[in-house]
mmCIF file of C-alpha atoms and ligand atoms in Angstrom:
data_model
loop_
_atom_site.group_PDB
_atom_site.id
_atom_site.type_symbol
_atom_site.label_atom_id
_atom_site.label_comp_id
_atom_site.label_asym_id
_atom_site.label_seq_id
_atom_site.Cartn_x
_atom_site.Cartn_y
_atom_site.Cartn_z
ATOM 1 C CA MET A 288 -3.054 -32.004 -5.129
ATOM 2 C CA LYS A 289 -0.384 -31.189 -1.853
ATOM 3 C CA PRO A 290 3.895 -31.791 -3.079
ATOM 4 C CA ALA A 291 5.642 -35.257 -2.272
ATOM 5 C CA PRO A 292 7.460 -35.072 0.997
ATOM 6 C CA PHE A 293 10.876 -33.371 0.870
ATOM 7 C CA ASN A 294 13.826 -32.023 2.813
ATOM 8 C CA TYR A 295 14.288 -28.203 2.609
ATOM 9 C CA LEU A 296 17.262 -26.150 2.831
ATOM 10 C CA ARG A 297 17.618 -22.525 2.570
ATOM 11 C CA ALA A 298 20.981 -21.795 1.733
ATOM 12 C CA ALA A 299 22.958 -19.119 3.445
ATOM 13 C CA THR A 300 25.493 -18.718 0.485
ATOM 14 C CA VAL A 301 25.965 -19.344 -3.298
ATOM 15 C CA ASP A 302 28.968 -21.817 -2.360
ATOM 16 C CA GLU A 303 26.885 -23.472 0.392
ATOM 17 C CA VAL A 304 24.346 -23.930 -2.958
ATOM 18 C CA LEU A 305 27.053 -25.471 -5.011
ATOM 19 C CA GLN A 306 28.012 -27.667 -2.078
ATOM 20 C CA LYS A 307 24.525 -29.083 -1.604
ATOM 21 C CA LEU A 308 24.202 -29.610 -5.833
ATOM 22 C CA GLN A 309 26.990 -31.402 -5.975
ATOM 23 C CA GLU A 310 26.303 -33.692 -3.192
ATOM 24 C CA TRP A 311 22.298 -34.176 -3.926
ATOM 25 C CA GLY A 312 22.502 -34.076 -7.528
ATOM 26 C CA GLU A 313 19.554 -34.668 -9.680
ATOM 27 C CA GLU A 314 17.950 -35.152 -6.270
ATOM 28 C CA ALA A 315 17.911 -31.767 -5.976
ATOM 29 C CA LYS A 316 15.891 -28.588 -7.192
ATOM 30 C CA VAL A 317 16.669 -25.102 -6.727
ATOM 31 C CA LEU A 318 14.027 -23.080 -5.293
ATOM 32 C CA ALA A 319 13.879 -19.229 -6.541
ATOM 33 C CA GLY A 320 10.191 -17.340 -7.822
ATOM 34 C CA GLY A 321 8.516 -21.049 -6.744
ATOM 35 C CA GLN A 322 6.033 -19.667 -9.876
ATOM 36 C CA SER A 323 7.201 -22.850 -11.912
ATOM 37 C CA LEU A 324 8.449 -25.266 -9.519
ATOM 38 C CA MET A 325 5.675 -24.848 -6.735
ATOM 39 C CA PRO A 326 2.905 -25.407 -9.736
ATOM 40 C CA LEU A 327 5.193 -28.800 -10.725
ATOM 41 C CA LEU A 328 5.302 -29.850 -7.096
ATOM 42 C CA ASN A 329 1.729 -29.670 -6.369
ATOM 43 C CA MET A 330 0.716 -31.350 -9.339
ATOM 44 C CA ARG A 331 3.956 -34.098 -8.346
ATOM 45 C CA LEU A 332 5.601 -33.677 -11.864
ATOM 46 C CA ALA A 333 8.593 -32.993 -9.864
ATOM 47 C CA GLN A 334 9.192 -34.817 -7.191
ATOM 48 C CA PRO A 335 12.670 -33.990 -5.747
ATOM 49 C CA ARG A 336 14.077 -35.209 -2.467
ATOM 50 C CA TYR A 337 15.483 -31.936 -1.166
ATOM 51 C CA ILE A 338 14.316 -27.944 -2.220
ATOM 52 C CA ILE A 339 17.305 -25.932 -1.796
ATOM 53 C CA ASP A 340 15.768 -22.333 -1.196
ATOM 54 C CA VAL A 341 17.909 -19.514 -3.128
ATOM 55 C CA ASN A 342 15.879 -16.485 -2.323
ATOM 56 C CA GLY A 343 17.787 -13.821 -0.151
ATOM 57 C CA LEU A 344 21.170 -14.886 -1.661
ATOM 58 C CA ALA A 345 23.036 -11.664 -2.127
ATOM 59 C CA GLU A 346 25.254 -13.075 -4.444
ATOM 60 C CA MET A 347 22.223 -13.315 -6.820
ATOM 61 C CA THR A 348 20.909 -10.208 -6.635
ATOM 62 C CA GLY A 349 21.186 -6.331 -8.038
ATOM 63 C CA MET A 350 22.361 -4.949 -10.839
ATOM 64 C CA ASN A 351 25.833 -3.562 -12.123
ATOM 65 C CA TRP A 352 26.808 -1.292 -15.044
ATOM 66 C CA CYS A 353 30.388 -1.771 -16.048
ATOM 67 C CA PRO A 354 31.421 1.198 -18.463
ATOM 68 C CA GLU A 355 34.325 -0.266 -19.514
ATOM 69 C CA THR A 356 32.728 -2.841 -21.313
ATOM 70 C CA GLN A 357 29.545 -1.908 -21.547
ATOM 71 C CA THR A 358 28.011 -4.472 -19.790
ATOM 72 C CA LEU A 359 24.967 -4.804 -17.318
ATOM 73 C CA THR A 360 24.877 -7.723 -15.335
ATOM 74 C CA VAL A 361 21.511 -8.900 -13.554
ATOM 75 C CA GLY A 362 21.417 -10.936 -10.305
ATOM 76 C CA ALA A 363 19.769 -14.394 -11.363
ATOM 77 C CA LEU A 364 17.177 -13.525 -8.516
ATOM 78 C CA THR A 365 16.295 -10.128 -9.974
ATOM 79 C CA ARG A 366 12.095 -10.504 -10.345
ATOM 80 C CA HIS A 367 10.194 -9.483 -12.816
ATOM 81 C CA ARG A 368 8.817 -6.805 -11.042
ATOM 82 C CA GLU A 369 12.501 -5.044 -10.567
ATOM 83 C CA LEU A 370 12.841 -5.574 -14.325
ATOM 84 C CA LEU A 371 9.544 -3.000 -14.739
ATOM 85 C CA GLN A 372 11.158 -0.677 -12.014
ATOM 86 C CA HIS A 373 15.059 -0.792 -11.921
ATOM 87 C CA PRO A 374 16.698 2.632 -13.639
ATOM 88 C CA LEU A 375 19.586 0.543 -15.108
ATOM 89 C CA ILE A 376 17.190 -1.445 -16.727
ATOM 90 C CA GLU A 377 15.103 1.243 -18.012
ATOM 91 C CA THR A 378 18.984 3.033 -19.229
ATOM 92 C CA HIS A 379 20.829 0.157 -20.436
ATOM 93 C CA ALA A 380 18.196 -3.074 -21.311
ATOM 94 C CA PRO A 381 14.267 -1.227 -21.654
ATOM 95 C CA LEU A 382 13.220 -4.442 -23.458
ATOM 96 C CA LEU A 383 13.953 -6.659 -20.641
ATOM 97 C CA ARG A 384 10.922 -3.967 -18.590
ATOM 98 C CA GLU A 385 9.058 -4.291 -22.064
ATOM 99 C CA ALA A 386 9.017 -8.639 -21.964
ATOM 100 C CA ALA A 387 8.266 -8.163 -18.055
ATOM 101 C CA HIS A 388 5.115 -6.639 -18.821
ATOM 102 C CA PHE A 389 3.733 -9.268 -20.795
ATOM 103 C CA ILE A 390 4.489 -11.761 -18.117
ATOM 104 C CA GLY A 391 1.391 -13.316 -15.998
ATOM 105 C CA HIS A 392 0.261 -11.154 -13.373
ATOM 106 C CA LEU A 393 1.283 -9.590 -10.304
ATOM 107 C CA ALA A 394 1.625 -11.617 -8.329
ATOM 108 C CA ILE A 395 3.556 -13.681 -10.541
ATOM 109 C CA ARG A 396 5.752 -11.014 -11.505
ATOM 110 C CA SER A 397 6.088 -10.441 -7.707
ATOM 111 C CA ARG A 398 7.724 -13.236 -7.127
ATOM 112 C CA GLY A 399 9.090 -15.177 -10.697
ATOM 113 C CA THR A 400 12.843 -14.047 -10.951
ATOM 114 C CA LEU A 401 15.296 -13.855 -14.426
ATOM 115 C CA GLY A 402 17.036 -16.822 -13.393
ATOM 116 C CA GLY A 403 14.374 -19.021 -13.022
ATOM 117 C CA SER A 404 12.361 -18.095 -15.972
ATOM 118 C CA ILE A 405 15.726 -18.811 -17.924
ATOM 119 C CA ALA A 406 16.399 -22.283 -16.168
ATOM 120 C CA HIS A 407 12.566 -22.974 -16.374
ATOM 121 C CA ALA A 408 13.070 -23.205 -20.754
ATOM 122 C CA ASP A 409 9.641 -22.610 -21.595
ATOM 123 C CA PRO A 410 9.658 -21.748 -25.165
ATOM 124 C CA ALA A 411 6.863 -19.028 -25.126
ATOM 125 C CA ALA A 412 7.895 -17.458 -22.026
ATOM 126 C CA GLU A 413 9.313 -13.744 -22.911
ATOM 127 C CA LEU A 414 12.746 -13.282 -21.004
ATOM 128 C CA PRO A 415 14.390 -15.939 -22.663
ATOM 129 C CA LEU A 416 13.355 -14.697 -25.729
ATOM 130 C CA VAL A 417 14.365 -10.940 -25.368
ATOM 131 C CA VAL A 418 17.805 -12.096 -23.919
ATOM 132 C CA ILE A 419 18.503 -13.840 -26.661
ATOM 133 C CA ALA A 420 17.747 -10.658 -29.301
ATOM 134 C CA LEU A 421 19.799 -8.595 -26.461
ATOM 135 C CA GLY A 422 22.814 -10.976 -27.408
ATOM 136 C CA GLY A 423 22.704 -12.227 -23.523
ATOM 137 C CA THR A 424 24.901 -14.325 -21.924
ATOM 138 C CA LEU A 425 24.536 -16.423 -18.574
ATOM 139 C CA VAL A 426 26.952 -16.722 -15.868
ATOM 140 C CA ILE A 427 26.513 -20.115 -14.718
ATOM 141 C CA GLN A 428 28.544 -21.507 -11.253
ATOM 142 C CA SER A 429 29.483 -25.056 -9.699
ATOM 143 C CA LEU A 430 31.794 -26.117 -7.364
ATOM 144 C CA THR A 431 34.743 -26.523 -10.474
ATOM 145 C CA GLY A 432 34.161 -22.839 -11.015
ATOM 146 C CA GLU A 433 32.181 -20.156 -13.247
ATOM 147 C CA HIS A 434 31.624 -19.820 -16.995
ATOM 148 C CA SER A 435 29.529 -17.745 -19.378
ATOM 149 C CA ILE A 436 27.681 -18.623 -22.360
ATOM 150 C CA PRO A 437 25.551 -17.251 -24.992
ATOM 151 C CA ILE A 438 21.766 -17.818 -24.090
ATOM 152 C CA GLU A 439 21.066 -19.290 -27.492
ATOM 153 C CA GLU A 440 23.510 -22.050 -26.698
ATOM 154 C CA PHE A 441 21.855 -22.970 -23.195
ATOM 155 C CA PHE A 442 18.289 -24.035 -24.584
ATOM 156 C CA LEU A 443 17.965 -28.134 -25.831
ATOM 157 C CA GLY A 444 14.313 -28.209 -26.446
ATOM 158 C CA TYR A 445 11.094 -28.307 -24.469
ATOM 159 C CA TYR A 446 11.879 -27.133 -20.580
ATOM 160 C CA MET A 447 15.547 -28.774 -21.083
ATOM 161 C CA THR A 448 18.713 -27.207 -20.868
ATOM 162 C CA ILE A 449 22.287 -27.602 -20.987
ATOM 163 C CA LEU A 450 22.517 -27.074 -17.571
ATOM 164 C CA LYS A 451 23.973 -29.862 -15.474
ATOM 165 C CA PRO A 452 22.640 -30.549 -11.835
ATOM 166 C CA ASP A 453 25.309 -29.389 -10.034
ATOM 167 C CA GLU A 454 24.765 -25.836 -11.803
ATOM 168 C CA LEU A 455 23.168 -22.817 -10.760
ATOM 169 C CA ILE A 456 22.590 -19.376 -13.177
ATOM 170 C CA THR A 457 23.925 -16.612 -10.981
ATOM 171 C CA ALA A 458 23.860 -13.526 -13.354
ATOM 172 C CA VAL A 459 22.504 -12.617 -16.920
ATOM 173 C CA LYS A 460 24.839 -10.596 -18.677
ATOM 174 C CA ILE A 461 23.257 -7.923 -21.162
ATOM 175 C CA PRO A 462 25.003 -5.744 -23.637
ATOM 176 C CA GLY A 463 24.512 -2.211 -23.431
ATOM 177 C CA LEU A 464 22.270 -1.019 -26.957
ATOM 178 C CA ALA A 465 24.982 0.490 -29.371
ATOM 179 C CA ASN A 466 23.989 4.286 -30.646
ATOM 180 C CA ASN A 467 21.201 4.303 -33.524
ATOM 181 C CA THR A 468 19.748 1.176 -31.917
ATOM 182 C CA GLY A 469 16.146 0.594 -31.024
ATOM 183 C CA TYR A 470 14.146 -2.895 -29.537
ATOM 184 C CA ALA A 471 10.682 -3.977 -29.482
ATOM 185 C CA ILE A 472 8.662 -6.911 -28.045
ATOM 186 C CA THR A 473 5.557 -7.962 -29.781
ATOM 187 C CA GLU A 474 3.341 -11.341 -28.638
ATOM 188 C CA PHE A 475 0.025 -12.402 -29.485
ATOM 189 C CA ALA A 476 -2.252 -13.961 -26.175
ATOM 190 C CA ARG A 477 -5.766 -14.593 -26.174
ATOM 191 C CA ARG A 478 -5.737 -12.649 -22.207
ATOM 192 C CA HIS A 479 -3.328 -10.247 -21.125
ATOM 193 C CA GLY A 480 -1.004 -12.319 -19.116
ATOM 194 C CA ASP A 481 -1.700 -15.693 -20.440
ATOM 195 C CA PHE A 482 1.546 -17.203 -22.093
ATOM 196 C CA ALA A 483 1.741 -16.213 -25.598
ATOM 197 C CA LEU A 484 0.688 -18.303 -28.738
ATOM 198 C CA ALA A 485 3.416 -16.328 -30.416
ATOM 199 C CA SER A 486 6.201 -13.847 -29.938
ATOM 200 C CA ALA A 487 8.842 -11.839 -31.393
ATOM 201 C CA ALA A 488 11.554 -9.700 -30.662
ATOM 202 C CA ALA A 489 13.911 -7.277 -32.420
ATOM 203 C CA VAL A 490 16.953 -5.508 -32.044
ATOM 204 C CA VAL A 491 17.953 -2.968 -34.960
ATOM 205 C CA THR A 492 20.393 -0.669 -35.580
ATOM 206 C CA VAL A 493 20.335 1.846 -38.242
ATOM 207 C CA ASP A 494 23.437 4.116 -39.983
ATOM 208 C CA GLU A 495 22.938 7.945 -40.055
ATOM 209 C CA ARG A 496 20.753 7.870 -43.392
ATOM 210 C CA GLY A 497 18.332 5.379 -41.397
ATOM 211 C CA THR A 498 19.296 2.357 -43.076
ATOM 212 C CA ILE A 499 19.426 -0.867 -40.988
ATOM 213 C CA ILE A 500 22.987 -2.015 -40.432
ATOM 214 C CA LYS A 501 22.557 -4.928 -37.732
ATOM 215 C CA ALA A 502 19.735 -6.943 -36.224
ATOM 216 C CA ARG A 503 18.741 -9.731 -33.711
ATOM 217 C CA CYS A 504 15.671 -11.082 -34.053
ATOM 218 C CA ALA A 505 14.411 -13.837 -31.935
ATOM 219 C CA VAL A 506 10.497 -15.616 -32.005
ATOM 220 C CA GLY A 507 9.257 -17.218 -29.132
ATOM 221 C CA GLY A 508 6.420 -19.810 -28.813
ATOM 222 C CA VAL A 509 6.914 -21.286 -32.380
ATOM 223 C CA ALA A 510 9.224 -24.097 -31.389
ATOM 224 C CA PRO A 511 10.710 -25.766 -28.569
ATOM 225 C CA GLN A 512 12.940 -23.252 -27.380
ATOM 226 C CA ALA A 513 12.956 -19.547 -28.157
ATOM 227 C CA ILE A 514 15.107 -19.042 -31.158
ATOM 228 C CA ARG A 515 16.960 -16.778 -32.840
ATOM 229 C CA CYS A 516 16.646 -15.721 -36.876
ATOM 230 C CA PRO A 517 19.731 -15.210 -38.481
ATOM 231 C CA ALA A 518 17.577 -15.024 -41.803
ATOM 232 C CA VAL A 519 15.826 -12.470 -41.163
ATOM 233 C CA ASP A 520 18.748 -10.535 -39.209
ATOM 234 C CA VAL A 521 20.861 -11.035 -42.930
ATOM 235 C CA SER A 522 17.478 -9.972 -44.958
ATOM 236 C CA LEU A 523 17.330 -6.864 -42.600
ATOM 237 C CA SER A 524 20.970 -5.729 -43.979
ATOM 238 C CA GLY A 525 19.804 -2.697 -45.833
ATOM 239 C CA ALA A 526 15.922 -2.434 -44.875
ATOM 240 C CA ARG A 527 14.757 0.992 -44.232
ATOM 241 C CA SER A 528 10.600 0.411 -45.047
ATOM 242 C CA PRO A 529 7.610 -1.162 -43.821
ATOM 243 C CA GLY A 530 7.880 -3.526 -46.944
ATOM 244 C CA ASP A 531 11.334 -4.444 -46.213
ATOM 245 C CA PHE A 532 10.623 -5.902 -42.859
ATOM 246 C CA ALA A 533 7.307 -7.802 -43.594
ATOM 247 C CA GLN A 534 9.655 -9.614 -46.461
ATOM 248 C CA ALA A 535 12.568 -10.164 -43.971
ATOM 249 C CA ALA A 536 10.148 -11.426 -41.524
ATOM 250 C CA ARG A 537 8.520 -13.980 -44.199
ATOM 251 C CA GLN A 538 12.119 -15.238 -44.134
ATOM 252 C CA LEU A 539 10.511 -17.188 -40.688
ATOM 253 C CA GLU A 540 7.847 -19.247 -42.679
ATOM 254 C CA ASN A 541 10.583 -21.205 -43.773
ATOM 255 C CA MET A 542 12.523 -21.490 -40.584
ATOM 256 C CA ILE A 543 9.788 -22.959 -38.110
ATOM 257 C CA GLU A 544 7.152 -25.897 -37.772
ATOM 258 C CA PRO A 545 4.918 -24.981 -34.940
ATOM 259 C CA PRO A 546 3.136 -28.091 -34.538
ATOM 260 C CA ASP A 547 -0.571 -28.369 -34.022
ATOM 261 C CA ASP A 548 -1.828 -28.125 -30.250
ATOM 262 C CA VAL A 549 -4.772 -27.449 -27.990
ATOM 263 C CA GLN A 550 -4.156 -23.735 -28.097
ATOM 264 C CA ALA A 551 -3.802 -23.161 -31.974
ATOM 265 C CA SER A 552 -2.886 -24.909 -35.058
ATOM 266 C CA GLY A 553 0.705 -24.725 -36.123
ATOM 267 C CA GLU A 554 -0.260 -22.816 -39.234
ATOM 268 C CA TYR A 555 -1.533 -20.063 -37.332
ATOM 269 C CA ARG A 556 1.336 -19.955 -34.656
ATOM 270 C CA ARG A 557 3.241 -19.525 -38.022
ATOM 271 C CA TYR A 558 1.083 -16.938 -39.336
ATOM 272 C CA LEU A 559 1.028 -14.828 -35.908
ATOM 273 C CA ALA A 560 5.066 -15.348 -35.806
ATOM 274 C CA VAL A 561 5.632 -13.568 -39.158
ATOM 275 C CA GLU A 562 3.196 -10.866 -38.725
ATOM 276 C CA LEU A 563 4.780 -10.518 -34.840
ATOM 277 C CA MET A 564 7.825 -10.105 -36.542
ATOM 278 C CA SER A 565 7.226 -7.784 -38.919
ATOM 279 C CA GLN A 566 5.590 -5.770 -36.285
ATOM 280 C CA ALA A 567 8.255 -5.987 -33.685
ATOM 281 C CA ILE A 568 11.224 -4.632 -36.478
ATOM 282 C CA GLY A 569 8.761 -1.833 -38.002
ATOM 283 C CA VAL A 570 8.612 -0.698 -33.780
ATOM 284 C CA ALA A 571 12.716 -1.186 -33.151
ATOM 285 C CA TYR A 572 13.327 0.937 -36.450
ATOM 286 C CA ALA A 573 11.306 4.076 -35.601
ATOM 287 C CA ARG A 574 13.173 3.294 -32.153
ATOM 288 C CA ALA A 575 16.173 3.174 -33.891
ATOM 289 C CA VAL A 576 15.391 6.249 -35.801
ATOM 290 C CA ALA A 577 14.135 8.371 -33.347
ATOM 291 C CA THR A 578 17.185 7.924 -31.195
ATOM 292 C CA LYS A 579 19.261 9.211 -34.075
ATOM 293 C CA GLU A 580 17.339 11.830 -34.717
ATOM 294 C CA ALA A 581 17.497 12.896 -31.333
ATOM 295 C CA ARG A 582 21.204 12.696 -30.974
ATOM 296 C CA ALA A 583 21.940 14.823 -34.291
HETATM 297 C C1 FAD B 704 -0.098 -18.133 -13.745
HETATM 298 C C2 FAD B 704 1.207 -18.017 -14.400
HETATM 299 C C3 FAD B 704 1.175 -17.621 -15.494
HETATM 300 C C4 FAD B 704 2.432 -17.525 -15.664
HETATM 301 N N1 FAD B 704 2.960 -16.609 -17.102
HETATM 302 C C5 FAD B 704 3.827 -16.479 -17.533
HETATM 303 C C6 FAD B 704 4.355 -15.499 -18.769
HETATM 304 O O1 FAD B 704 2.881 -15.080 -19.577
HETATM 305 N N2 FAD B 704 4.875 -15.474 -19.436
HETATM 306 C C7 FAD B 704 6.305 -16.261 -18.306
HETATM 307 O O2 FAD B 704 7.583 -15.873 -19.441
HETATM 308 N N3 FAD B 704 5.911 -16.737 -17.744
HETATM 309 C C8 FAD B 704 5.140 -16.811 -16.796
HETATM 310 N N4 FAD B 704 4.856 -17.684 -16.148
HETATM 311 C C9 FAD B 704 5.883 -18.195 -15.350
HETATM 312 C C10 FAD B 704 7.042 -17.163 -14.232
HETATM 313 O O3 FAD B 704 7.672 -15.982 -15.269
HETATM 314 C C11 FAD B 704 7.986 -17.885 -13.305
HETATM 315 O O4 FAD B 704 8.770 -16.530 -12.754
HETATM 316 C C12 FAD B 704 9.079 -18.140 -14.116
HETATM 317 O O5 FAD B 704 8.777 -19.028 -15.305
HETATM 318 C C13 FAD B 704 9.847 -19.141 -12.838
HETATM 319 O O6 FAD B 704 10.617 -18.465 -12.465
HETATM 320 P P1 FAD B 704 11.033 -18.488 -10.957
HETATM 321 O O7 FAD B 704 12.007 -17.456 -10.337
HETATM 322 O O8 FAD B 704 9.635 -18.639 -10.219
HETATM 323 O O9 FAD B 704 11.461 -20.291 -10.929
HETATM 324 P P2 FAD B 704 11.039 -21.298 -10.162
HETATM 325 O O10 FAD B 704 9.780 -21.562 -10.112
HETATM 326 O O11 FAD B 704 11.476 -21.175 -8.485
HETATM 327 O O12 FAD B 704 12.111 -22.564 -10.333
HETATM 328 C C14 FAD B 704 11.799 -22.672 -11.928
HETATM 329 C C15 FAD B 704 12.919 -23.732 -12.583
HETATM 330 O O13 FAD B 704 14.316 -22.996 -12.611
HETATM 331 C C16 FAD B 704 15.186 -23.743 -11.644
HETATM 332 N N5 FAD B 704 15.929 -22.653 -11.400
HETATM 333 C C17 FAD B 704 15.461 -21.433 -10.576
HETATM 334 N N6 FAD B 704 16.393 -20.774 -10.485
HETATM 335 C C18 FAD B 704 17.806 -21.121 -10.988
HETATM 336 C C19 FAD B 704 18.848 -20.738 -11.022
HETATM 337 N N7 FAD B 704 19.292 -19.372 -10.596
HETATM 338 N N8 FAD B 704 19.834 -21.493 -11.646
HETATM 339 C C20 FAD B 704 19.782 -22.820 -12.278
HETATM 340 N N9 FAD B 704 18.216 -23.264 -11.655
HETATM 341 C C21 FAD B 704 17.221 -22.442 -11.519
HETATM 342 C C22 FAD B 704 14.319 -24.021 -10.516
HETATM 343 O O14 FAD B 704 15.509 -25.605 -10.158
HETATM 344 C C23 FAD B 704 12.909 -24.923 -11.700
HETATM 345 O O15 FAD B 704 13.457 -25.847 -12.246
HETATM 346 C C24 FAD B 704 3.698 -17.604 -15.351
HETATM 347 C C25 FAD B 704 3.522 -18.411 -14.011
HETATM 348 C C26 FAD B 704 2.246 -18.772 -13.384
HETATM 349 C C27 FAD B 704 2.275 -19.535 -12.112
#
């Protein structure tokens, strides 16, 4: 199918985007990588009157590491491919690189953007999942100003967010990893490049004796949105063995109620989530200990 007719604007500045978003409201859609929006247009599941193309806006591209705040700011237009290659990602947020590796295929990674993936709010998408585990915040702009919110407050359910029609995500802020911290993402998809049936991400910090003192875990594909798992985090306090990790991961059993669908039963997704979480914690823990030993 072909999209319904629309008016196309190639914006020259973020300010122009914000003005048009305010003027056109719900009749407008921002076009970033187009990897989710274009299929929706082609299937006529979305029929906006106006498309505002933000590609090429310098204010939404690039990355910047701030040593004072120990924060990496990543432009919303950063392509998945750049997450795989950029040295600042490698140094300060390597979990984003690992997540991007799981996304679709080369063409999708070449066009798709970090901001687009988050705004689209697919519950199985990898980037929202790892930004939650990393404790990231979103920078949101409208004509009335700029504000930041923790990403876990952004999602409202399947493909739904708190973003208002006149708002634009311009950047994502990722706190740097503390000393002695490890990270991991695990997922199960039937074929590489498919959306995962379930996924898990863990970021853990260990003390000098190799005991977990802090954890941030998240799961994807098993709820209407990627979610943080505070019960798992709490259960990991003092953990240091695979048995401890498996026990912490089992907290998920009571936390999630994945529905049955054509891809998998809810029960199978729940099983996957627990196993994947246990594995993610194990890998994150091993990396945290290796980092600690390398620093000793
Ligand atoms: C075949 C295929 C396989 C895929 N597999 C995966 C996968 O395995 N894992 C995965 O995570 N993703 C997958 N994707 C989706 C891909 O990651 C998309 O790039 C991503 O979901 C959307 O990013 P985009 O930049 O293309 O956004 P677009 O398609 O341009 O936009 C998506 C939505 O977000 C809005 N939007 C975009 N940018 C902003 C912004 N800065 N501020 C506010 N709103 C904005 C748009 O208006 C639109 O509503 C796949 C896509 C395809 C086509």
